[in-house]
mmCIF file of C-alpha atoms and ligand atoms in Angstrom:
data_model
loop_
_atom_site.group_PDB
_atom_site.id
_atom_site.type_symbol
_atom_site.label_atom_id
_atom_site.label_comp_id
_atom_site.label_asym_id
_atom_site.label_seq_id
_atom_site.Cartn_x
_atom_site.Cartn_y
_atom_site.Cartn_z
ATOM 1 C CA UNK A 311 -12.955 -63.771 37.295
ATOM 2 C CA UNK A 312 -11.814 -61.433 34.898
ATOM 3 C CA UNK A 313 -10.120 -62.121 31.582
ATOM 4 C CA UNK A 314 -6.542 -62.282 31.007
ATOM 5 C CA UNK A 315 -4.347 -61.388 28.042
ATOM 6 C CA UNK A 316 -1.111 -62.702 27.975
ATOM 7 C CA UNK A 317 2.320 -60.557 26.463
ATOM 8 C CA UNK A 318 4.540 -62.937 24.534
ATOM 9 C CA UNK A 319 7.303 -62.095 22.611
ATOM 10 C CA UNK A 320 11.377 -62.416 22.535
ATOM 11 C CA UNK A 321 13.912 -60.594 24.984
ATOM 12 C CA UNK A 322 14.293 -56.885 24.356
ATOM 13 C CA UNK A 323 11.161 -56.134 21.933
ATOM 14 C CA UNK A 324 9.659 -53.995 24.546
ATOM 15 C CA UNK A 325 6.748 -56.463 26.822
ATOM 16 C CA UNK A 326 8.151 -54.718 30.140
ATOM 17 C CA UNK A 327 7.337 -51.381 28.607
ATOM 18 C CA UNK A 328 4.000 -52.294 26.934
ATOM 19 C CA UNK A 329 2.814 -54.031 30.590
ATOM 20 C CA UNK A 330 3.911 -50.963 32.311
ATOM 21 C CA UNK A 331 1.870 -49.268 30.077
ATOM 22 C CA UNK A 332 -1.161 -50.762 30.343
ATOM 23 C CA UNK A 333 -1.652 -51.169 34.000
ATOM 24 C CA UNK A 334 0.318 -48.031 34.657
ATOM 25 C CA UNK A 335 3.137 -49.804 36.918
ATOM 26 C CA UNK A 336 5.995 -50.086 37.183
ATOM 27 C CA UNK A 337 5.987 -53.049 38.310
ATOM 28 C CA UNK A 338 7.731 -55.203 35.170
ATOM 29 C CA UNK A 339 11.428 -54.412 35.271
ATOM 30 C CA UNK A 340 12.702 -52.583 32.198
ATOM 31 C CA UNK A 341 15.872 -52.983 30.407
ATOM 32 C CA UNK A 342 18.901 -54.861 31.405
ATOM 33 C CA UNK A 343 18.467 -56.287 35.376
ATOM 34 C CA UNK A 344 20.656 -59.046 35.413
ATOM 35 C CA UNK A 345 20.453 -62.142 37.688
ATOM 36 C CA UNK A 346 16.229 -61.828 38.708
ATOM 37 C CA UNK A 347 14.236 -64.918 36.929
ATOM 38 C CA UNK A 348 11.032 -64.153 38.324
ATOM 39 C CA UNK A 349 9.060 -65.446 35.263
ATOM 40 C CA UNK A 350 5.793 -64.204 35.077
ATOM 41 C CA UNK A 351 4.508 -60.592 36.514
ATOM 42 C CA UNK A 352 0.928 -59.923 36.959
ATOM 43 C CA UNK A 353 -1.231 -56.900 36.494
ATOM 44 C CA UNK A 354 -4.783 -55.304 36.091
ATOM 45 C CA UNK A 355 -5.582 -52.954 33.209
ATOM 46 C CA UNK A 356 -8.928 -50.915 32.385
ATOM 47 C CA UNK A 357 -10.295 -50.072 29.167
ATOM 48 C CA UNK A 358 -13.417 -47.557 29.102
ATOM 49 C CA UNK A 359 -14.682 -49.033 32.311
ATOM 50 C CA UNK A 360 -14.064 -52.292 31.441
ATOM 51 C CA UNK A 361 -11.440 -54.981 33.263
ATOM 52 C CA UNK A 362 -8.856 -57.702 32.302
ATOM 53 C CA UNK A 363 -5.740 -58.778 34.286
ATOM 54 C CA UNK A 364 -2.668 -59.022 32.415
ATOM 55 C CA UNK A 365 0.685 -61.055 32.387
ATOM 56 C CA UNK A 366 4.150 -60.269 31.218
ATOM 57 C CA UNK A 367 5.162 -63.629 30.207
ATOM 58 C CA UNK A 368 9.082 -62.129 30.256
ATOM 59 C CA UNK A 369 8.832 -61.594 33.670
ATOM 60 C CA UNK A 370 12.277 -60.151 34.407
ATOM 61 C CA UNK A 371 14.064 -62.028 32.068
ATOM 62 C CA UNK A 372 17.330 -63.436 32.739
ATOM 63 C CA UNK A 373 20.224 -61.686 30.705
ATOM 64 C CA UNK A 374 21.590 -64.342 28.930
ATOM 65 C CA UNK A 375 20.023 -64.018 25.801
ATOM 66 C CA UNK A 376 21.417 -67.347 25.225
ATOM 67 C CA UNK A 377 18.927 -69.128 27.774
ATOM 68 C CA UNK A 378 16.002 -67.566 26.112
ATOM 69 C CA UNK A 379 14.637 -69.678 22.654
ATOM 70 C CA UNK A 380 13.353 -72.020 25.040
ATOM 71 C CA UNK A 381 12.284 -70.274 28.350
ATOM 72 C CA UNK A 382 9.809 -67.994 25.246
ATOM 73 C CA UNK A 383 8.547 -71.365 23.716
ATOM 74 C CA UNK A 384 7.823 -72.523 27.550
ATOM 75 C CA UNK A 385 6.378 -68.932 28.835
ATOM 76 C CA UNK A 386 4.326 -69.144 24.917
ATOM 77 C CA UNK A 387 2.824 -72.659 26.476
ATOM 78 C CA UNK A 388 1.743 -71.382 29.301
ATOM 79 C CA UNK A 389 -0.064 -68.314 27.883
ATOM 80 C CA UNK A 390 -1.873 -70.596 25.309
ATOM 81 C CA UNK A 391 -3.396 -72.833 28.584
ATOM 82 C CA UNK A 392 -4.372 -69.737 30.629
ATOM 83 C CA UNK A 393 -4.709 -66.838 28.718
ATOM 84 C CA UNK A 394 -8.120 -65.709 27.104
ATOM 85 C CA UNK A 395 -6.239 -63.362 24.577
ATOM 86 C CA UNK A 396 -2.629 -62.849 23.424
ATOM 87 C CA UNK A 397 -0.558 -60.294 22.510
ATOM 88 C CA UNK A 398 2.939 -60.930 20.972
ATOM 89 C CA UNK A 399 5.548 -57.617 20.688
ATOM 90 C CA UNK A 400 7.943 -57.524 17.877
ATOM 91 C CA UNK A 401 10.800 -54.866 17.498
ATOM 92 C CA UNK A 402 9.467 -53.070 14.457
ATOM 93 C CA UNK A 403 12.880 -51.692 14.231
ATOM 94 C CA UNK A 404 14.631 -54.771 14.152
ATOM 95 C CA UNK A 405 14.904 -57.640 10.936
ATOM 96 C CA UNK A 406 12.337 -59.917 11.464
ATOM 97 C CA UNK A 407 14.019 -63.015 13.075
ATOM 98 C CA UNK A 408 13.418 -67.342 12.991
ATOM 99 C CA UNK A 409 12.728 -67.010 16.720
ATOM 100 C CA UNK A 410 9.652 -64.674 16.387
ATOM 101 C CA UNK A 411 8.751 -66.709 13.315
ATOM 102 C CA UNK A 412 8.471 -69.696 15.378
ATOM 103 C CA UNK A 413 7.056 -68.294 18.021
ATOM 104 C CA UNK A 414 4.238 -67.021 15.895
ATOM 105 C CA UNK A 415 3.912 -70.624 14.736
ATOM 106 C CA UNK A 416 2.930 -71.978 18.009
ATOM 107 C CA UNK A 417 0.644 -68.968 19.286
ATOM 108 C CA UNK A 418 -0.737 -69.569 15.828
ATOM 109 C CA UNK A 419 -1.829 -73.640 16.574
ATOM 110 C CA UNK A 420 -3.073 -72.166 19.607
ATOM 111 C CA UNK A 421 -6.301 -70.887 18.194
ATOM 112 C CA UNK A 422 -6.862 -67.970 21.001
ATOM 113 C CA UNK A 423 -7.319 -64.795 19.734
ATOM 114 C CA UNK A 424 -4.239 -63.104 18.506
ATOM 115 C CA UNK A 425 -2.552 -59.879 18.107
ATOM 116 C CA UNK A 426 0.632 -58.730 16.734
ATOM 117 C CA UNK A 427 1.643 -55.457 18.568
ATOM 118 C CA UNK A 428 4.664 -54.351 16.526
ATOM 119 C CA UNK A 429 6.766 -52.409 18.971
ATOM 120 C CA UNK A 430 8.993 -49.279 18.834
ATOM 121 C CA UNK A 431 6.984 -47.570 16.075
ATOM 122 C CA UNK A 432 7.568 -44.327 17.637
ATOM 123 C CA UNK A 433 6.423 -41.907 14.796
ATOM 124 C CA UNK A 434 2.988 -42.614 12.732
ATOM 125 C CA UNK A 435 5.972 -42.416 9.695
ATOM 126 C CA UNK A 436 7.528 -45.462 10.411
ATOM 127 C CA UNK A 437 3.816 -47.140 10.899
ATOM 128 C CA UNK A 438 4.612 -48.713 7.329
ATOM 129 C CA UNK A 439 7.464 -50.500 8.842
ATOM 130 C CA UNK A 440 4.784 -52.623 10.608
ATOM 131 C CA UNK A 441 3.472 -54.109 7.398
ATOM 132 C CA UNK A 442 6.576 -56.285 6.988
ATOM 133 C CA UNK A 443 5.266 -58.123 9.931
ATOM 134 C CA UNK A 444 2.284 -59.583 8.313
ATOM 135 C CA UNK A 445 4.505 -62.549 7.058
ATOM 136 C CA UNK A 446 3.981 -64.158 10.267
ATOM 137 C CA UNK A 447 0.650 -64.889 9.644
ATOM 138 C CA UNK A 448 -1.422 -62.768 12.339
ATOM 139 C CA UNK A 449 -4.395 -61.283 11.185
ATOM 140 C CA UNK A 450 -4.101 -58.621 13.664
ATOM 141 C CA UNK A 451 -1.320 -56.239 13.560
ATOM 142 C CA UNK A 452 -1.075 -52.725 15.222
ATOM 143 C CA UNK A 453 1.588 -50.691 15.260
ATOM 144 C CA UNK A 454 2.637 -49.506 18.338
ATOM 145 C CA UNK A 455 5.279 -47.170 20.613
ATOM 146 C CA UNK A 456 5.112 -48.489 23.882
ATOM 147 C CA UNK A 457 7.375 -45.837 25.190
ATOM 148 C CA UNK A 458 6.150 -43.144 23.756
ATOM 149 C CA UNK A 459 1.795 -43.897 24.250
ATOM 150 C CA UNK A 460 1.538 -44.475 20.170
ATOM 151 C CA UNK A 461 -0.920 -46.864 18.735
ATOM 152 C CA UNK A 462 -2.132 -48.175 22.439
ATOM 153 C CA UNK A 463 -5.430 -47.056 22.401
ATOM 154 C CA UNK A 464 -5.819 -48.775 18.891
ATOM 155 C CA UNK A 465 -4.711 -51.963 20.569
ATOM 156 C CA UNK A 466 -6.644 -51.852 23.732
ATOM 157 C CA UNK A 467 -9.738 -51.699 21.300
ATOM 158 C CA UNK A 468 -8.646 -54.862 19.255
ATOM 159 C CA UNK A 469 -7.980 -56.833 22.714
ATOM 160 C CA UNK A 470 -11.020 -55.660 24.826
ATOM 161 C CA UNK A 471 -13.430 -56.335 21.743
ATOM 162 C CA UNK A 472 -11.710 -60.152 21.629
ATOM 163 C CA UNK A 473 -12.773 -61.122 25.495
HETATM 164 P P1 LIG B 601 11.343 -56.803 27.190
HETATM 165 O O1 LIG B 601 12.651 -57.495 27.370
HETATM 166 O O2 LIG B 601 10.596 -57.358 26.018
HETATM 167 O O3 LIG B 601 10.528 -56.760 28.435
HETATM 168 O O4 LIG B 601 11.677 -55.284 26.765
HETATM 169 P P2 LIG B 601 11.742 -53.977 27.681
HETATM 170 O O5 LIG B 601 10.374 -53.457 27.947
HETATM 171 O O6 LIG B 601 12.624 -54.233 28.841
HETATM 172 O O7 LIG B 601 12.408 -52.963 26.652
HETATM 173 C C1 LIG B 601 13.635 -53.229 26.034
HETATM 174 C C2 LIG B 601 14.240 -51.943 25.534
HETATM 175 O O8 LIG B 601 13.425 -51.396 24.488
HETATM 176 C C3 LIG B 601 14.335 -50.873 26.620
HETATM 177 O O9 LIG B 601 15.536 -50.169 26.433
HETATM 178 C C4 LIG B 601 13.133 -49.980 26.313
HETATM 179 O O10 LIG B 601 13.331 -48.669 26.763
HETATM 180 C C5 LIG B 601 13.053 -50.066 24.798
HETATM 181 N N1 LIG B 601 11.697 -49.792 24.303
HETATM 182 C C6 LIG B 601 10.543 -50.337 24.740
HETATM 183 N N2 LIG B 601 9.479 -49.825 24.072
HETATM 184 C C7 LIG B 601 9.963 -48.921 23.187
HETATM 185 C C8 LIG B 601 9.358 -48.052 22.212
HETATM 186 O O11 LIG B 601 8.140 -47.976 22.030
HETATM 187 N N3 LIG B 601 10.207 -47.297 21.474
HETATM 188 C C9 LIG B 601 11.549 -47.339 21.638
HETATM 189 N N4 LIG B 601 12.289 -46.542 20.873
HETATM 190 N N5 LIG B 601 12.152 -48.126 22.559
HETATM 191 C C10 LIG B 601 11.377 -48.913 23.324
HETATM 192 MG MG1 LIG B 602 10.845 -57.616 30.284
#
């Protein structure tokens, strides 16, 4: 069976992109597609040779942003019981908000190997942005641009060396 890493992370920080991404589908649905609650998508990446499926806990998130603090905490449960590694996106761009701060509690009890990918860091300028993220306790924090190929191979390096 092959490992799986798991994308956490709230509404609208970029997990669609960052799955699409990695296994090079286009499978997730990006953006704003009302009305679909499919929950989970799953995927295969490859790093130098190497496997690991991976699962967009957002699925194609409903687009009541409302509905969300819990549906996260659930999808965050689930991850913890099946996934071998984690992954949890932040908007880099964005104020860094009680949600994602309890979110990173609970992946945090969790005790599975962690990563912080902190999202939208689309110029290595703004990498210093990331930093501010290291108040939610992760150990491991790469700054990323999902859309735009930055920091991925960094991350990919960090995640295959934790399986
Ligand atoms: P999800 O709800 O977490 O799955 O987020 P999505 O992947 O659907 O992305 C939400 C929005 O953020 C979309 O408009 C994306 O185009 C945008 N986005 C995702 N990644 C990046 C990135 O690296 N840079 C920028 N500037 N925007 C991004
Ligand atoms: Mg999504």
């Amino acid at each position: 069976d092959l490992p799986l890493v798991a994308i956490c992370g709230r509404p609208n920080v970029g997990k669609s992109t960052l799955f699409n991404r990695l296994t090079g589908s286009r499978r997730s649905i990006v953006g704003d597609e009302p009305g679909i609650t499919r929950d989970r998508i799953y995927g295969q990446m490859e790093w130098f040779g190497r496997e690991a499926r991976l699962v967009d806990t957002g699925g194609v998130v409903p687009d009541d942003e409302a509905l969300i603090p819990s549906e996260i905490f659930r999808q965050a449960q689930v991850a913890l019981e099946e996934a071998d590694s984690i992954v949890m996106v932040v908007d880099g761009r964005s104020e860094l908000a009680s949600p994602d701060m309890e979110l990173a509690r609970l992946l945090l009890r969790g005790g599975k190997p962690l990563f912080l990918a902190v999202n939208k860091m689309d110029s290595e300028s703004m990498y210093w942005q990331a930093e501010n993220f290291r108040q939610l306790g992760f150990r491991n924090v790469v700054p990323i641009s999902a859309e735009h190929n930055g920091g991925i191979g960094d991350l990919l390096d960090e995640v295959f060396a934790s399986l």
